[in-house]
GROMACS .gro file of C-alpha atoms in nm:
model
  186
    1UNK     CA    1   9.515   7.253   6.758
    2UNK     CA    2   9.212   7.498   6.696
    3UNK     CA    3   9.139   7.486   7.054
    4UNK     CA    4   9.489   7.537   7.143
    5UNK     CA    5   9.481   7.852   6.923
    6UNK     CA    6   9.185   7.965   7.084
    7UNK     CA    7   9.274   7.938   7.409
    8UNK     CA    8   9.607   8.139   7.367
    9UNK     CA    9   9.412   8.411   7.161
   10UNK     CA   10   9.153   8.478   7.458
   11UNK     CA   11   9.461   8.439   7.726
   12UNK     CA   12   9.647   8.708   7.505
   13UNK     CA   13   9.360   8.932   7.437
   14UNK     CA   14   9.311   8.876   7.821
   15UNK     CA   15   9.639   8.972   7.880
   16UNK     CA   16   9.614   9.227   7.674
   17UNK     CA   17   9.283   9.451   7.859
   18UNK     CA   18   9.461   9.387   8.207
   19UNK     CA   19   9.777   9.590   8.083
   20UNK     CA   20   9.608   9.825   7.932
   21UNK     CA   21   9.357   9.906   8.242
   22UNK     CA   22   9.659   9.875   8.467
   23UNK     CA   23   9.815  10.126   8.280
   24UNK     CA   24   9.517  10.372   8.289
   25UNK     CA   25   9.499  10.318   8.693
   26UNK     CA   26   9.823  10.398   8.703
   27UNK     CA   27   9.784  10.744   8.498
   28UNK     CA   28   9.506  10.814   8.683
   29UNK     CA   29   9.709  10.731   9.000
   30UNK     CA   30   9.995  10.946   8.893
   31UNK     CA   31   9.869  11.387   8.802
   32UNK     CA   32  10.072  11.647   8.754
   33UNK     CA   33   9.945  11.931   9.006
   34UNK     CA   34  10.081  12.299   8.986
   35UNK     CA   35   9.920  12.615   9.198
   36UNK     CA   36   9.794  12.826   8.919
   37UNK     CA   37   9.691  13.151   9.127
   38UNK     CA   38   9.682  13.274   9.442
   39UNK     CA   39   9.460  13.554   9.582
   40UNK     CA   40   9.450  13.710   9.942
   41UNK     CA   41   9.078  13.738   9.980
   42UNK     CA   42   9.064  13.923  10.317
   43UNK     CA   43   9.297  13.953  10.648
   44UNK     CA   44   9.134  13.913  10.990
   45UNK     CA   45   9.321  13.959  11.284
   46UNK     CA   46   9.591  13.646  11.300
   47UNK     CA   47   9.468  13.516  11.029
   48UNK     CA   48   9.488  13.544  10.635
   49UNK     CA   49   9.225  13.403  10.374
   50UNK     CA   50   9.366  13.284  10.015
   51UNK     CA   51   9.199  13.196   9.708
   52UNK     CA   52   9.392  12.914   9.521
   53UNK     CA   53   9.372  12.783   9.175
   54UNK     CA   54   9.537  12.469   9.152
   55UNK     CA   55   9.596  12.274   8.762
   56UNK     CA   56   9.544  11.917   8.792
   57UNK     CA   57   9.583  11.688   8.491
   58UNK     CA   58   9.447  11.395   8.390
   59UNK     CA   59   9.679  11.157   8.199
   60UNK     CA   60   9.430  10.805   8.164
   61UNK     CA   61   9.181  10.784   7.867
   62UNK     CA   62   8.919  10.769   8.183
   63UNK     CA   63   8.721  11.065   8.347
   64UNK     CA   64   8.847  11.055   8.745
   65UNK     CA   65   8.564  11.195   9.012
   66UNK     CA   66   8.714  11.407   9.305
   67UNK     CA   67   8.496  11.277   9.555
   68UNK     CA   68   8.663  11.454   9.870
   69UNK     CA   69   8.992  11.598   9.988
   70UNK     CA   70   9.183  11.763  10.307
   71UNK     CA   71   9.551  11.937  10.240
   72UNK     CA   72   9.760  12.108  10.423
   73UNK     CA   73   9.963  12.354  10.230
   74UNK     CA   74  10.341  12.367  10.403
   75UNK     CA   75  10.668  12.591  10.328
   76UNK     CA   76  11.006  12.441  10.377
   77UNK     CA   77  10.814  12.208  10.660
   78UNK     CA   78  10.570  12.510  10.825
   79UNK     CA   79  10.219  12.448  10.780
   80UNK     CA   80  10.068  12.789  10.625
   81UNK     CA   81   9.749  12.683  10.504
   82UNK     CA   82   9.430  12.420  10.531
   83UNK     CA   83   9.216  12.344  10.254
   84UNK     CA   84   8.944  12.073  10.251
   85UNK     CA   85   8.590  11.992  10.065
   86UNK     CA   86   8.339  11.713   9.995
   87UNK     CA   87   8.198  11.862   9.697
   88UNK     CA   88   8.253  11.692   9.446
   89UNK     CA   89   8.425  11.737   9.101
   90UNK     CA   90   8.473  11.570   8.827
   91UNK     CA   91   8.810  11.561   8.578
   92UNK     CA   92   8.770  11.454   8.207
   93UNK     CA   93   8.993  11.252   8.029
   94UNK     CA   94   9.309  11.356   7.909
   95UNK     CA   95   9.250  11.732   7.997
   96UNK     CA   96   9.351  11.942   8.270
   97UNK     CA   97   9.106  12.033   8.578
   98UNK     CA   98   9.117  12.398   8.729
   99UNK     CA   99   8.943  12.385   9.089
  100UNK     CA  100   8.944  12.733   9.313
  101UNK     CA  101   9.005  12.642   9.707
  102UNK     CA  102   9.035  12.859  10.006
  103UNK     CA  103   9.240  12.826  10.273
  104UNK     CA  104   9.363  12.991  10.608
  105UNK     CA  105   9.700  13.093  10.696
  106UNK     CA  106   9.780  13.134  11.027
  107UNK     CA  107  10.026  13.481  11.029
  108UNK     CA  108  10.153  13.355  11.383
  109UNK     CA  109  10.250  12.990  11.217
  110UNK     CA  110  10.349  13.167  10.876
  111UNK     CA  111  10.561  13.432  11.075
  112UNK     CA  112  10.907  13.125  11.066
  113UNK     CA  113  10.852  13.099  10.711
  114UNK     CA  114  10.901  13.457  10.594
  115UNK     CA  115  11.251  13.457  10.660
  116UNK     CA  116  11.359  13.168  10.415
  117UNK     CA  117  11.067  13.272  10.143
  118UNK     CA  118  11.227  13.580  10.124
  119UNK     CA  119  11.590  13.439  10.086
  120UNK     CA  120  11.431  13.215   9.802
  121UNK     CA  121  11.275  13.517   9.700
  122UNK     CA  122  11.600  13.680   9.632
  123UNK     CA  123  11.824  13.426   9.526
  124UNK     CA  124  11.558  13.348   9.233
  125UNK     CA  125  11.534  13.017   9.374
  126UNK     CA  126  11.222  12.795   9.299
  127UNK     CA  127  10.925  12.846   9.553
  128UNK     CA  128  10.808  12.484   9.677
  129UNK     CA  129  10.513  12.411   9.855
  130UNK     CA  130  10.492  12.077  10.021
  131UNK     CA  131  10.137  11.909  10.079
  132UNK     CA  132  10.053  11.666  10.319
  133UNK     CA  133   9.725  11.539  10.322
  134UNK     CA  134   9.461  11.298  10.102
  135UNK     CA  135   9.226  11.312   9.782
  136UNK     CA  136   8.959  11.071   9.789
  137UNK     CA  137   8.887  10.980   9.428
  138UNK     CA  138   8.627  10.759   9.223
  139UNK     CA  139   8.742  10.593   8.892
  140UNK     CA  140   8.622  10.381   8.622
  141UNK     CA  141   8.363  10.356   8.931
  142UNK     CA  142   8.645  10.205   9.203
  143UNK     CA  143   8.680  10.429   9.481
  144UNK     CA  144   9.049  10.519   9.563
  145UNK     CA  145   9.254  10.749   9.787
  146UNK     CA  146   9.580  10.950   9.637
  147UNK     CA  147   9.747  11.027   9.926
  148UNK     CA  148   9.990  11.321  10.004
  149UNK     CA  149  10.303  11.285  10.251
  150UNK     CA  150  10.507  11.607  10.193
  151UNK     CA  151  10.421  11.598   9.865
  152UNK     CA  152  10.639  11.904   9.669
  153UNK     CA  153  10.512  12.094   9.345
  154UNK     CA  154  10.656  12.426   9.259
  155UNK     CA  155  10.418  12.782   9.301
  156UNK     CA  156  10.703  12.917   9.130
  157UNK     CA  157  11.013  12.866   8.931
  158UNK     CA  158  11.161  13.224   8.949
  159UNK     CA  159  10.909  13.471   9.137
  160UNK     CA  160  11.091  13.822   9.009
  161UNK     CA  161  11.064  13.740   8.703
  162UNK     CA  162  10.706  13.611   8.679
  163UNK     CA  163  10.575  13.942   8.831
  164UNK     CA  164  10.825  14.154   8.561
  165UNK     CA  165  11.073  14.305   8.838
  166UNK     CA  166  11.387  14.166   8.758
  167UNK     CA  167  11.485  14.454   8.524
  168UNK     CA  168  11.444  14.657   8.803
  169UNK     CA  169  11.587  14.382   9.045
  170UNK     CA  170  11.907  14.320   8.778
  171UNK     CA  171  11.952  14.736   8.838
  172UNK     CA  172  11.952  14.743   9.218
  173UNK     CA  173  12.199  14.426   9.236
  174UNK     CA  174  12.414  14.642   8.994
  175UNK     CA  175  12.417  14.929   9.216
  176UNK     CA  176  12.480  14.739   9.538
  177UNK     CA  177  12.686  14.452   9.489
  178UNK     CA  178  12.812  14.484   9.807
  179UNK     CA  179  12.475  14.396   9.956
  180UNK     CA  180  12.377  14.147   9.728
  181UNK     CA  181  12.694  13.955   9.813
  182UNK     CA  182  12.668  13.997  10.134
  183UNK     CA  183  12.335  13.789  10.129
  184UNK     CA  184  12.544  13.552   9.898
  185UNK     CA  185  12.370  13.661   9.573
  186UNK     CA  186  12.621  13.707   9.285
   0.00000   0.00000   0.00000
């Protein structure tokens, strides 16, 4: 009977560590990511280069190593920007990891894109960039890949009024409601 006990003690403790690491993989697996800032550093010819802060947060108990990653940066399906490094970086647990990229944007790629940025500009809508791409990570010392297929987080949830204009922007729809309904804003 002792032996039986014993033997269903170790299976449950058993049990017990392999839940508990699966469920730290699978916080590890699963960040939150949101664009923090972003900078034009410096315009040459056809092309633009942007500085950009992205959050990332680490939900496991674990510290997660960025080993390497490659991401392209897309608006409603137009690739805008490239970003990729193999330095590498490393996340602690529980806490949320800053990292500053640059990219490129291509103005003759971007050039589609203005049109319905714009639109979301003005209709307050939430500004979503979609990623497509791969992050090579290390944890608990397993290597891993995360990887991205038109992956969406938001840059913005209402760009007026995160740069203080829609006083202003509230005034000039009140003036010209005409316009404003005419680009079906009400």
């Amino acid at each position: 009977m002792k032996k039986t006990l014993l033997f269903g003690g170790l299976a449950l403790a058993g049990f017990g560590m392999y839940r508990y690491f699966k469920y730290q993989v699978n916080m590890a697996m699963n960040y939150d990511y949101k664009i923090k800032d972003f900078k034009i550093e410096k315009i040459d010819g056809t092309n633009v280069t942007v500085s950009i802060s992205v959050d990332i947060k680490n939900k496991s108990s674990f510290k997660v190593k960025i080993r390497e990653y490659d991401l392209q940066l897309s608006f409603k399906g137009i690739p805008f920007a490239n970003t990729k490094t193999n330095v590498e970086m490393e996340i602690l647990p529980e806490s949320v990891f800053t990292f500053k990229t640059n990219g490129v944007i291509s103005l003759d790629k971007a050039k589609t894109a203005i049109i319905p940025f714009v639109n979301d500009v003005i209709k307050r809508n939430p500004i979503k960039i979609e990623i497509v791409g791969f992050i090579k990570i290390k944890f608990l010392g397993v290597p891993s890949t995360i990887k991205f297929n038109s992956e969406q987080i938001t840059y913005s949830q209402d760009l007026i009024a995160e740069y203080k204009l829609d006083k202003g922007y509230d005034k000039l729809k009140d003036k010209y409601p005409k316009v404003f309904s005419a680009l079906g804003i009400k």
